Amino acid sequence: MKAIVVEGGAMRGIFAAGVLDRFIESDYFPFDFAIGVSAGTSNLVGYLAKQQKRSYNVITSLATSRSFFDPKRFLKGGSLVDVQWLVSQSEHSYPLNRNELFSTTPLWAAATNIETGQADYYNVTSDNIEMVLEATAALPIAYKQTPCFSGGCYADGGVADSIPVIEAYRRGAKEITVVLSHPLSYEMPESKSSWLVKRLLKKHPMIGQAMQERARRYNQSLDFIRNPPQDVTVRVIAPPESFSVKRLTMKQDVLNEGYQMGLEEGEKHLSSRKGVFGLTDENCHFCL
């Protein structure tokens, strides 16, 4: 089975938006299933709906607005980011082609269960899409609401499983394409303010614990990508070292540059799959 896994990373998702738009343009949909986290799920929704530039528009037009990101609101005790607004406004401004989205490739999204601190994986359907998109992107501390549905309450899926490549393997994928939000050289450092995080999350201690373990889990996923089991091929699409988009970058020129990098890296990946660079299924174990 073939799977695509897309990392989140808030505004860093502009890179994946470019990669997936290039895939749409080339009618490249070879995957048996997809798994996303946070912004990665939103990107995959646009990709599987075959709506080119939808994700780009959501990030550059909606996620940069004061209605979504408002530091003054946060200082007054509100949310720094209003995820529920972004989900509903995205559908209002750029309605999804649901017939296309739910016609072929199953989509799974990771959300962190606040009771266990572990990732739950939801199959995204027409009935739950709004709730899942909110839950998978519900950043602890920055988003004051706690989305609850299907018997659980959730925080951002990236807390427990930022790159669900191991989950893709557990679900039977033997060929996994991973779209990252950081250059390949990146490794997540251990948090230097874990005591503060635990204090801020005292109402949800298992989320605080998961935040402490996040770097270990993230780097464990990177290790799987770099050293996959013998029966698995992992292909990685990652931003170049010059990628300068941060989690909360709001500058249009920087976002546009990141999107262009995604388009270029997506094209490189497609070229490698076609053998343009002399690579084939047999000799390409770790294609960039």
PDB file of C-alpha atoms in Angstrom:
ATOM      1  CA  MET A   1       0.000   0.000   0.000  1.00  0.00           C
ATOM      2  CA  LYS A   2       1.058   3.573  -0.658  1.00  0.00           C
ATOM      3  CA  ALA A   3       0.496   6.423   1.797  1.00  0.00           C
ATOM      4  CA  ILE A   4       1.212  10.130   1.993  1.00  0.00           C
ATOM      5  CA  VAL A   5       1.949  11.751   5.362  1.00  0.00           C
ATOM      6  CA  VAL A   6       1.922  15.534   5.754  1.00  0.00           C
ATOM      7  CA  GLU A   7       3.357  17.286   8.801  1.00  0.00           C
ATOM      8  CA  GLY A   8       1.688  20.357  10.311  1.00  0.00           C
ATOM      9  CA  GLY A   9       3.526  23.396  11.600  1.00  0.00           C
ATOM     10  CA  ALA A  10       0.975  26.223  11.284  1.00  0.00           C
ATOM     11  CA  MET A  11       2.215  28.745   8.678  1.00  0.00           C
ATOM     12  CA  ARG A  12       5.050  26.396   7.750  1.00  0.00           C
ATOM     13  CA  GLY A  13       2.311  24.452   5.998  1.00  0.00           C
ATOM     14  CA  ILE A  14       2.702  26.841   3.070  1.00  0.00           C
ATOM     15  CA  PHE A  15       5.501  24.574   1.833  1.00  0.00           C
ATOM     16  CA  ALA A  16       3.241  21.507   1.712  1.00  0.00           C
ATOM     17  CA  ALA A  17       0.577  23.646   0.027  1.00  0.00           C
ATOM     18  CA  GLY A  18       3.036  24.211  -2.830  1.00  0.00           C
ATOM     19  CA  VAL A  19       4.066  20.569  -3.030  1.00  0.00           C
ATOM     20  CA  LEU A  20       0.471  19.340  -3.157  1.00  0.00           C
ATOM     21  CA  ASP A  21      -0.582  21.993  -5.662  1.00  0.00           C
ATOM     22  CA  ARG A  22       2.121  20.699  -7.995  1.00  0.00           C
ATOM     23  CA  PHE A  23       0.744  17.186  -7.467  1.00  0.00           C
ATOM     24  CA  ILE A  24      -2.772  18.382  -8.355  1.00  0.00           C
ATOM     25  CA  GLU A  25      -1.482  20.132 -11.471  1.00  0.00           C
ATOM     26  CA  SER A  26       0.201  16.905 -12.562  1.00  0.00           C
ATOM     27  CA  ASP A  27      -2.826  14.746 -11.659  1.00  0.00           C
ATOM     28  CA  TYR A  28      -0.617  12.790  -9.258  1.00  0.00           C
ATOM     29  CA  PHE A  29      -2.849  10.794  -6.892  1.00  0.00           C
ATOM     30  CA  PRO A  30      -1.182   7.392  -6.432  1.00  0.00           C
ATOM     31  CA  PHE A  31      -1.893   6.936  -2.713  1.00  0.00           C
ATOM     32  CA  ASP A  32      -4.107   4.353  -1.023  1.00  0.00           C
ATOM     33  CA  PHE A  33      -4.574   6.560   2.028  1.00  0.00           C
ATOM     34  CA  ALA A  34      -3.365   9.836   3.560  1.00  0.00           C
ATOM     35  CA  ILE A  35      -2.571  10.955   7.110  1.00  0.00           C
ATOM     36  CA  GLY A  36      -2.236  14.577   8.176  1.00  0.00           C
ATOM     37  CA  VAL A  37      -1.639  16.561  11.331  1.00  0.00           C
ATOM     38  CA  SER A  38      -2.930  20.080  12.019  1.00  0.00           C
ATOM     39  CA  ALA A  39      -2.122  22.261   8.985  1.00  0.00           C
ATOM     40  CA  GLY A  40      -1.065  19.074   7.211  1.00  0.00           C
ATOM     41  CA  THR A  41      -4.632  17.800   7.407  1.00  0.00           C
ATOM     42  CA  SER A  42      -5.962  21.061   5.983  1.00  0.00           C
ATOM     43  CA  ASN A  43      -3.453  20.811   3.145  1.00  0.00           C
ATOM     44  CA  LEU A  44      -4.490  17.236   2.407  1.00  0.00           C
ATOM     45  CA  VAL A  45      -8.155  18.216   2.336  1.00  0.00           C
ATOM     46  CA  GLY A  46      -7.437  20.687  -0.467  1.00  0.00           C
ATOM     47  CA  TYR A  47      -5.249  18.153  -2.270  1.00  0.00           C
ATOM     48  CA  LEU A  48      -7.729  15.284  -2.166  1.00  0.00           C
ATOM     49  CA  ALA A  49     -10.535  17.645  -3.208  1.00  0.00           C
ATOM     50  CA  LYS A  50      -8.313  18.542  -6.191  1.00  0.00           C
ATOM     51  CA  GLN A  51      -8.720  22.260  -5.486  1.00  0.00           C
ATOM     52  CA  GLN A  52      -5.492  23.902  -6.539  1.00  0.00           C
ATOM     53  CA  LYS A  53      -4.454  26.963  -4.475  1.00  0.00           C
ATOM     54  CA  ARG A  54      -7.205  26.437  -1.889  1.00  0.00           C
ATOM     55  CA  SER A  55      -4.634  25.768   0.839  1.00  0.00           C
ATOM     56  CA  TYR A  56      -2.492  28.661  -0.368  1.00  0.00           C
ATOM     57  CA  ASN A  57      -5.478  30.999  -0.103  1.00  0.00           C
ATOM     58  CA  VAL A  58      -6.478  29.727   3.333  1.00  0.00           C
ATOM     59  CA  ILE A  59      -2.961  30.341   4.652  1.00  0.00           C
ATOM     60  CA  THR A  60      -2.171  33.654   2.965  1.00  0.00           C
ATOM     61  CA  SER A  61      -5.619  35.269   3.099  1.00  0.00           C
ATOM     62  CA  LEU A  62      -7.352  33.844   6.167  1.00  0.00           C
ATOM     63  CA  ALA A  63      -4.614  32.655   8.537  1.00  0.00           C
ATOM     64  CA  THR A  64      -2.905  36.046   8.269  1.00  0.00           C
ATOM     65  CA  SER A  65      -6.042  37.967   9.274  1.00  0.00           C
ATOM     66  CA  ARG A  66      -6.641  39.501  12.700  1.00  0.00           C
ATOM     67  CA  SER A  67      -9.774  37.384  13.084  1.00  0.00           C
ATOM     68  CA  PHE A  68      -7.528  34.302  13.241  1.00  0.00           C
ATOM     69  CA  PHE A  69      -4.283  35.573  14.792  1.00  0.00           C
ATOM     70  CA  ASP A  70      -4.689  38.289  17.405  1.00  0.00           C
ATOM     71  CA  PRO A  71      -2.002  38.859  20.083  1.00  0.00           C
ATOM     72  CA  LYS A  72      -4.113  41.579  21.737  1.00  0.00           C
ATOM     73  CA  ARG A  73      -6.990  39.141  22.170  1.00  0.00           C
ATOM     74  CA  PHE A  74      -4.559  36.681  23.736  1.00  0.00           C
ATOM     75  CA  LEU A  75      -3.269  39.254  26.226  1.00  0.00           C
ATOM     76  CA  LYS A  76      -6.870  39.868  27.293  1.00  0.00           C
ATOM     77  CA  GLY A  77      -7.363  36.181  28.035  1.00  0.00           C
ATOM     78  CA  GLY A  78      -8.685  35.014  24.674  1.00  0.00           C
ATOM     79  CA  SER A  79      -7.176  32.764  22.045  1.00  0.00           C
ATOM     80  CA  LEU A  80      -4.038  33.731  20.181  1.00  0.00           C
ATOM     81  CA  VAL A  81      -5.402  31.781  17.209  1.00  0.00           C
ATOM     82  CA  ASP A  82      -9.098  31.128  16.562  1.00  0.00           C
ATOM     83  CA  VAL A  83      -9.063  27.706  14.941  1.00  0.00           C
ATOM     84  CA  GLN A  84     -12.840  27.329  14.833  1.00  0.00           C
ATOM     85  CA  TRP A  85     -13.140  30.611  12.925  1.00  0.00           C
ATOM     86  CA  LEU A  86     -10.494  29.504  10.433  1.00  0.00           C
ATOM     87  CA  VAL A  87     -12.229  26.182   9.777  1.00  0.00           C
ATOM     88  CA  SER A  88     -15.648  27.757   9.227  1.00  0.00           C
ATOM     89  CA  GLN A  89     -14.349  30.749   7.254  1.00  0.00           C
ATOM     90  CA  SER A  90     -12.284  28.482   5.000  1.00  0.00           C
ATOM     91  CA  GLU A  91     -15.420  26.581   4.040  1.00  0.00           C
ATOM     92  CA  HIS A  92     -17.335  29.826   3.542  1.00  0.00           C
ATOM     93  CA  SER A  93     -14.662  31.512   1.406  1.00  0.00           C
ATOM     94  CA  TYR A  94     -13.335  28.431  -0.400  1.00  0.00           C
ATOM     95  CA  PRO A  95     -16.041  25.719  -0.299  1.00  0.00           C
ATOM     96  CA  LEU A  96     -14.719  22.193  -0.549  1.00  0.00           C
ATOM     97  CA  ASN A  97     -15.635  19.895  -3.393  1.00  0.00           C
ATOM     98  CA  ARG A  98     -16.872  17.211  -1.012  1.00  0.00           C
ATOM     99  CA  ASN A  99     -17.869  14.795  -3.735  1.00  0.00           C
ATOM    100  CA  GLU A 100     -14.259  14.742  -4.938  1.00  0.00           C
ATOM    101  CA  LEU A 101     -12.752  14.807  -1.440  1.00  0.00           C
ATOM    102  CA  PHE A 102     -14.615  11.740  -0.215  1.00  0.00           C
ATOM    103  CA  SER A 103     -14.729   9.798  -3.470  1.00  0.00           C
ATOM    104  CA  THR A 104     -11.424   7.914  -3.437  1.00  0.00           C
ATOM    105  CA  THR A 105      -8.480   8.259  -1.032  1.00  0.00           C
ATOM    106  CA  PRO A 106      -9.296   7.831   2.689  1.00  0.00           C
ATOM    107  CA  LEU A 107      -7.935  10.623   4.884  1.00  0.00           C
ATOM    108  CA  TRP A 108      -6.917  10.190   8.513  1.00  0.00           C
ATOM    109  CA  ALA A 109      -6.079  12.997  10.939  1.00  0.00           C
ATOM    110  CA  ALA A 110      -4.191  12.868  14.231  1.00  0.00           C
ATOM    111  CA  ALA A 111      -5.503  14.612  17.337  1.00  0.00           C
ATOM    112  CA  THR A 112      -4.071  14.391  20.860  1.00  0.00           C
ATOM    113  CA  ASN A 113      -6.468  12.993  23.446  1.00  0.00           C
ATOM    114  CA  ILE A 114      -6.332  15.235  26.532  1.00  0.00           C
ATOM    115  CA  GLU A 115      -7.080  12.317  28.893  1.00  0.00           C
ATOM    116  CA  THR A 116      -4.330  10.015  27.625  1.00  0.00           C
ATOM    117  CA  GLY A 117      -1.811  12.336  25.975  1.00  0.00           C
ATOM    118  CA  GLN A 118      -1.743   9.901  23.069  1.00  0.00           C
ATOM    119  CA  ALA A 119      -2.738  10.413  19.447  1.00  0.00           C
ATOM    120  CA  ASP A 120      -6.144   9.312  18.237  1.00  0.00           C
ATOM    121  CA  TYR A 121      -6.526   8.935  14.480  1.00  0.00           C
ATOM    122  CA  TYR A 122      -9.856   9.871  12.915  1.00  0.00           C
ATOM    123  CA  ASN A 123     -11.067   8.967   9.477  1.00  0.00           C
ATOM    124  CA  VAL A 124     -12.211  12.300   8.055  1.00  0.00           C
ATOM    125  CA  THR A 125     -15.781  12.103   6.753  1.00  0.00           C
ATOM    126  CA  SER A 126     -18.397  14.540   5.544  1.00  0.00           C
ATOM    127  CA  ASP A 127     -20.080  14.265   8.944  1.00  0.00           C
ATOM    128  CA  ASN A 128     -17.044  15.021  11.133  1.00  0.00           C
ATOM    129  CA  ILE A 129     -14.716  17.111   8.969  1.00  0.00           C
ATOM    130  CA  GLU A 130     -15.284  20.427  10.763  1.00  0.00           C
ATOM    131  CA  MET A 131     -14.760  18.862  14.209  1.00  0.00           C
ATOM    132  CA  VAL A 132     -11.668  16.929  13.145  1.00  0.00           C
ATOM    133  CA  LEU A 133     -10.064  19.949  11.464  1.00  0.00           C
ATOM    134  CA  GLU A 134     -10.572  21.975  14.640  1.00  0.00           C
ATOM    135  CA  ALA A 135      -9.308  19.217  16.930  1.00  0.00           C
ATOM    136  CA  THR A 136      -6.167  18.373  14.943  1.00  0.00           C
ATOM    137  CA  ALA A 137      -5.115  22.063  14.992  1.00  0.00           C
ATOM    138  CA  ALA A 138      -6.180  23.032  18.532  1.00  0.00           C
ATOM    139  CA  LEU A 139      -2.842  24.366  19.740  1.00  0.00           C
ATOM    140  CA  PRO A 140      -2.453  24.069  23.525  1.00  0.00           C
ATOM    141  CA  ILE A 141      -2.293  27.424  25.328  1.00  0.00           C
ATOM    142  CA  ALA A 142      -2.720  29.413  22.075  1.00  0.00           C
ATOM    143  CA  TYR A 143      -6.274  28.108  21.521  1.00  0.00           C
ATOM    144  CA  LYS A 144      -8.451  28.330  24.619  1.00  0.00           C
ATOM    145  CA  GLN A 145     -11.228  26.008  23.455  1.00  0.00           C
ATOM    146  CA  THR A 146     -11.000  22.247  23.872  1.00  0.00           C
ATOM    147  CA  PRO A 147     -12.802  20.525  20.990  1.00  0.00           C
ATOM    148  CA  CYS A 148     -14.807  17.490  22.122  1.00  0.00           C
ATOM    149  CA  PHE A 149     -16.554  14.908  19.941  1.00  0.00           C
ATOM    150  CA  SER A 150     -16.976  11.167  19.562  1.00  0.00           C
ATOM    151  CA  GLY A 151     -16.454  10.645  23.281  1.00  0.00           C
ATOM    152  CA  GLY A 152     -13.136  12.472  23.618  1.00  0.00           C
ATOM    153  CA  CYS A 153     -11.637  15.941  23.980  1.00  0.00           C
ATOM    154  CA  TYR A 154      -8.612  16.963  21.985  1.00  0.00           C
ATOM    155  CA  ALA A 155      -5.592  19.180  21.422  1.00  0.00           C
ATOM    156  CA  ASP A 156      -3.353  19.623  18.371  1.00  0.00           C
ATOM    157  CA  GLY A 157      -2.301  16.281  16.905  1.00  0.00           C
ATOM    158  CA  GLY A 158       1.273  17.507  16.626  1.00  0.00           C
ATOM    159  CA  VAL A 159       1.633  17.273  20.407  1.00  0.00           C
ATOM    160  CA  ALA A 160       1.514  13.469  20.327  1.00  0.00           C
ATOM    161  CA  ASP A 161       2.451  12.624  16.738  1.00  0.00           C
ATOM    162  CA  SER A 162       3.817  15.431  14.582  1.00  0.00           C
ATOM    163  CA  ILE A 163       4.839  13.146  11.710  1.00  0.00           C
ATOM    164  CA  PRO A 164       2.580  10.052  11.749  1.00  0.00           C
ATOM    165  CA  VAL A 165       4.827   7.983   9.512  1.00  0.00           C
ATOM    166  CA  ILE A 166       4.942   5.091  11.998  1.00  0.00           C
ATOM    167  CA  GLU A 167       1.132   5.085  12.085  1.00  0.00           C
ATOM    168  CA  ALA A 168       1.098   4.876   8.285  1.00  0.00           C
ATOM    169  CA  TYR A 169       3.360   1.829   8.549  1.00  0.00           C
ATOM    170  CA  ARG A 170       1.097   0.269  11.189  1.00  0.00           C
ATOM    171  CA  ARG A 171      -1.794   0.676   8.779  1.00  0.00           C
ATOM    172  CA  GLY A 172       0.002  -1.375   6.161  1.00  0.00           C
ATOM    173  CA  ALA A 173       1.830   1.207   4.042  1.00  0.00           C
ATOM    174  CA  LYS A 174       4.998  -0.095   2.428  1.00  0.00           C
ATOM    175  CA  GLU A 175       5.647   2.994   0.298  1.00  0.00           C
ATOM    176  CA  ILE A 176       5.357   6.216   2.275  1.00  0.00           C
ATOM    177  CA  THR A 177       5.789   9.737   0.936  1.00  0.00           C
ATOM    178  CA  VAL A 178       6.407  12.248   3.729  1.00  0.00           C
ATOM    179  CA  VAL A 179       6.053  16.008   3.299  1.00  0.00           C
ATOM    180  CA  LEU A 180       7.915  17.789   6.095  1.00  0.00           C
ATOM    181  CA  SER A 181       7.727  21.365   7.376  1.00  0.00           C
ATOM    182  CA  HIS A 182      11.417  21.637   8.294  1.00  0.00           C
ATOM    183  CA  PRO A 183      14.603  20.983   6.311  1.00  0.00           C
ATOM    184  CA  LEU A 184      15.918  17.435   6.560  1.00  0.00           C
ATOM    185  CA  SER A 185      18.733  18.508   8.880  1.00  0.00           C
ATOM    186  CA  TYR A 186      16.249  19.598  11.570  1.00  0.00           C
ATOM    187  CA  GLU A 187      15.909  17.774  14.868  1.00  0.00           C
ATOM    188  CA  MET A 188      13.579  19.022  17.552  1.00  0.00           C
ATOM    189  CA  PRO A 189      15.455  20.241  20.651  1.00  0.00           C
ATOM    190  CA  GLU A 190      14.283  19.366  24.135  1.00  0.00           C
ATOM    191  CA  SER A 191      12.066  22.042  25.652  1.00  0.00           C
ATOM    192  CA  LYS A 192      13.834  24.444  28.008  1.00  0.00           C
ATOM    193  CA  SER A 193      10.585  25.636  29.588  1.00  0.00           C
ATOM    194  CA  SER A 194       8.785  22.373  30.363  1.00  0.00           C
ATOM    195  CA  TRP A 195       8.024  23.567  33.895  1.00  0.00           C
ATOM    196  CA  LEU A 196       6.168  26.572  32.478  1.00  0.00           C
ATOM    197  CA  VAL A 197       4.230  24.422  30.014  1.00  0.00           C
ATOM    198  CA  LYS A 198       3.181  22.053  32.801  1.00  0.00           C
ATOM    199  CA  ARG A 199       2.047  25.006  34.889  1.00  0.00           C
ATOM    200  CA  LEU A 200       0.030  26.522  32.038  1.00  0.00           C
ATOM    201  CA  LEU A 201      -1.529  23.135  31.301  1.00  0.00           C
ATOM    202  CA  LYS A 202      -2.233  22.105  34.901  1.00  0.00           C
ATOM    203  CA  LYS A 203      -5.896  21.484  34.004  1.00  0.00           C
ATOM    204  CA  HIS A 204      -4.758  18.955  31.398  1.00  0.00           C
ATOM    205  CA  PRO A 205      -1.712  17.228  32.933  1.00  0.00           C
ATOM    206  CA  MET A 206      -1.486  14.518  30.260  1.00  0.00           C
ATOM    207  CA  ILE A 207      -1.174  17.187  27.559  1.00  0.00           C
ATOM    208  CA  GLY A 208       1.577  18.786  29.631  1.00  0.00           C
ATOM    209  CA  GLN A 209       3.288  15.412  29.841  1.00  0.00           C
ATOM    210  CA  ALA A 210       2.900  14.876  26.091  1.00  0.00           C
ATOM    211  CA  MET A 211       4.423  18.305  25.451  1.00  0.00           C
ATOM    212  CA  GLN A 212       7.447  17.266  27.505  1.00  0.00           C
ATOM    213  CA  GLU A 213       7.813  14.117  25.403  1.00  0.00           C
ATOM    214  CA  ARG A 214       7.160  15.834  22.079  1.00  0.00           C
ATOM    215  CA  ALA A 215      10.794  16.242  21.035  1.00  0.00           C
ATOM    216  CA  ARG A 216      11.546  12.574  21.734  1.00  0.00           C
ATOM    217  CA  ARG A 217       8.526  11.430  19.732  1.00  0.00           C
ATOM    218  CA  TYR A 218       9.288  13.828  16.892  1.00  0.00           C
ATOM    219  CA  ASN A 219      12.892  12.676  16.603  1.00  0.00           C
ATOM    220  CA  GLN A 220      11.745   9.063  16.817  1.00  0.00           C
ATOM    221  CA  SER A 221       9.665   9.676  13.698  1.00  0.00           C
ATOM    222  CA  LEU A 222      12.676  11.243  11.987  1.00  0.00           C
ATOM    223  CA  ASP A 223      14.730   8.178  12.872  1.00  0.00           C
ATOM    224  CA  PHE A 224      12.074   5.942  11.292  1.00  0.00           C
ATOM    225  CA  ILE A 225      12.190   8.082   8.148  1.00  0.00           C
ATOM    226  CA  ARG A 226      15.974   7.936   7.951  1.00  0.00           C
ATOM    227  CA  ASN A 227      16.195   4.261   8.904  1.00  0.00           C
ATOM    228  CA  PRO A 228      12.960   2.574   7.818  1.00  0.00           C
ATOM    229  CA  PRO A 229      12.303  -1.163   8.165  1.00  0.00           C
ATOM    230  CA  GLN A 230      13.659  -3.271   5.322  1.00  0.00           C
ATOM    231  CA  ASP A 231      10.199  -3.826   3.855  1.00  0.00           C
ATOM    232  CA  VAL A 232       9.411  -0.104   3.619  1.00  0.00           C
ATOM    233  CA  THR A 233      10.408   2.640   1.173  1.00  0.00           C
ATOM    234  CA  VAL A 234      10.192   6.177   2.536  1.00  0.00           C
ATOM    235  CA  ARG A 235      10.419   9.147   0.190  1.00  0.00           C
ATOM    236  CA  VAL A 236      10.824  12.576   1.715  1.00  0.00           C
ATOM    237  CA  ILE A 237       9.918  16.009   0.405  1.00  0.00           C
ATOM    238  CA  ALA A 238      11.392  18.667   2.676  1.00  0.00           C
ATOM    239  CA  PRO A 239      12.012  22.413   2.469  1.00  0.00           C
ATOM    240  CA  PRO A 240      15.534  23.531   1.534  1.00  0.00           C
ATOM    241  CA  GLU A 241      17.814  24.943   4.214  1.00  0.00           C
ATOM    242  CA  SER A 242      16.941  28.467   3.065  1.00  0.00           C
ATOM    243  CA  PHE A 243      13.257  27.981   4.004  1.00  0.00           C
ATOM    244  CA  SER A 244      12.540  30.882   6.349  1.00  0.00           C
ATOM    245  CA  VAL A 245       8.829  30.512   7.189  1.00  0.00           C
ATOM    246  CA  LYS A 246       8.202  30.208  10.933  1.00  0.00           C
ATOM    247  CA  ARG A 247       5.180  28.867  12.800  1.00  0.00           C
ATOM    248  CA  LEU A 248       3.571  32.315  12.982  1.00  0.00           C
ATOM    249  CA  THR A 249       5.063  34.077   9.948  1.00  0.00           C
ATOM    250  CA  MET A 250       2.551  36.597   8.591  1.00  0.00           C
ATOM    251  CA  LYS A 251       4.598  38.363   5.892  1.00  0.00           C
ATOM    252  CA  GLN A 252       3.179  37.712   2.446  1.00  0.00           C
ATOM    253  CA  ASP A 253       6.520  37.822   0.651  1.00  0.00           C
ATOM    254  CA  VAL A 254       8.025  35.224   2.992  1.00  0.00           C
ATOM    255  CA  LEU A 255       4.957  32.986   2.638  1.00  0.00           C
ATOM    256  CA  ASN A 256       5.021  33.318  -1.141  1.00  0.00           C
ATOM    257  CA  GLU A 257       8.680  32.353  -1.185  1.00  0.00           C
ATOM    258  CA  GLY A 258       7.907  29.281   0.923  1.00  0.00           C
ATOM    259  CA  TYR A 259       5.045  28.322  -1.387  1.00  0.00           C
ATOM    260  CA  GLN A 260       7.323  28.626  -4.418  1.00  0.00           C
ATOM    261  CA  MET A 261       9.831  26.327  -2.715  1.00  0.00           C
ATOM    262  CA  GLY A 262       7.042  23.800  -2.263  1.00  0.00           C
ATOM    263  CA  LEU A 263       6.137  23.974  -5.943  1.00  0.00           C
ATOM    264  CA  GLU A 264       9.780  23.442  -6.891  1.00  0.00           C
ATOM    265  CA  GLU A 265      10.350  20.535  -4.505  1.00  0.00           C
ATOM    266  CA  GLY A 266       7.089  18.955  -5.614  1.00  0.00           C
ATOM    267  CA  GLU A 267       8.265  19.149  -9.219  1.00  0.00           C
ATOM    268  CA  LYS A 268      11.617  17.587  -8.277  1.00  0.00           C
ATOM    269  CA  HIS A 269       9.812  14.711  -6.595  1.00  0.00           C
ATOM    270  CA  LEU A 270       7.613  14.102  -9.629  1.00  0.00           C
ATOM    271  CA  SER A 271      10.652  14.196 -11.884  1.00  0.00           C
ATOM    272  CA  SER A 272      12.430  11.629  -9.722  1.00  0.00           C
ATOM    273  CA  ARG A 273       9.388   9.349  -9.861  1.00  0.00           C
ATOM    274  CA  LYS A 274       9.463   9.585 -13.659  1.00  0.00           C
ATOM    275  CA  GLY A 275      13.142   8.647 -13.709  1.00  0.00           C
ATOM    276  CA  VAL A 276      14.313  12.002 -15.014  1.00  0.00           C
ATOM    277  CA  PHE A 277      17.312  11.852 -12.687  1.00  0.00           C
ATOM    278  CA  GLY A 278      18.026   8.208 -13.416  1.00  0.00           C
ATOM    279  CA  LEU A 279      16.214   6.999 -10.283  1.00  0.00           C
ATOM    280  CA  THR A 280      13.864   4.044 -10.273  1.00  0.00           C
ATOM    281  CA  ASP A 281      11.747   2.137  -7.761  1.00  0.00           C
ATOM    282  CA  GLU A 282      14.614  -0.258  -7.295  1.00  0.00           C
ATOM    283  CA  ASN A 283      17.462   2.168  -6.601  1.00  0.00           C
ATOM    284  CA  CYS A 284      15.531   5.002  -4.965  1.00  0.00           C
ATOM    285  CA  HIS A 285      15.334   4.165  -1.266  1.00  0.00           C
ATOM    286  CA  PHE A 286      15.396   7.711   0.060  1.00  0.00           C
ATOM    287  CA  CYS A 287      14.403  10.155  -2.670  1.00  0.00           C
ATOM    288  CA  LEU A 288      14.283  13.851  -1.928  1.00  0.00           C
TER     289      LEU A 288
END
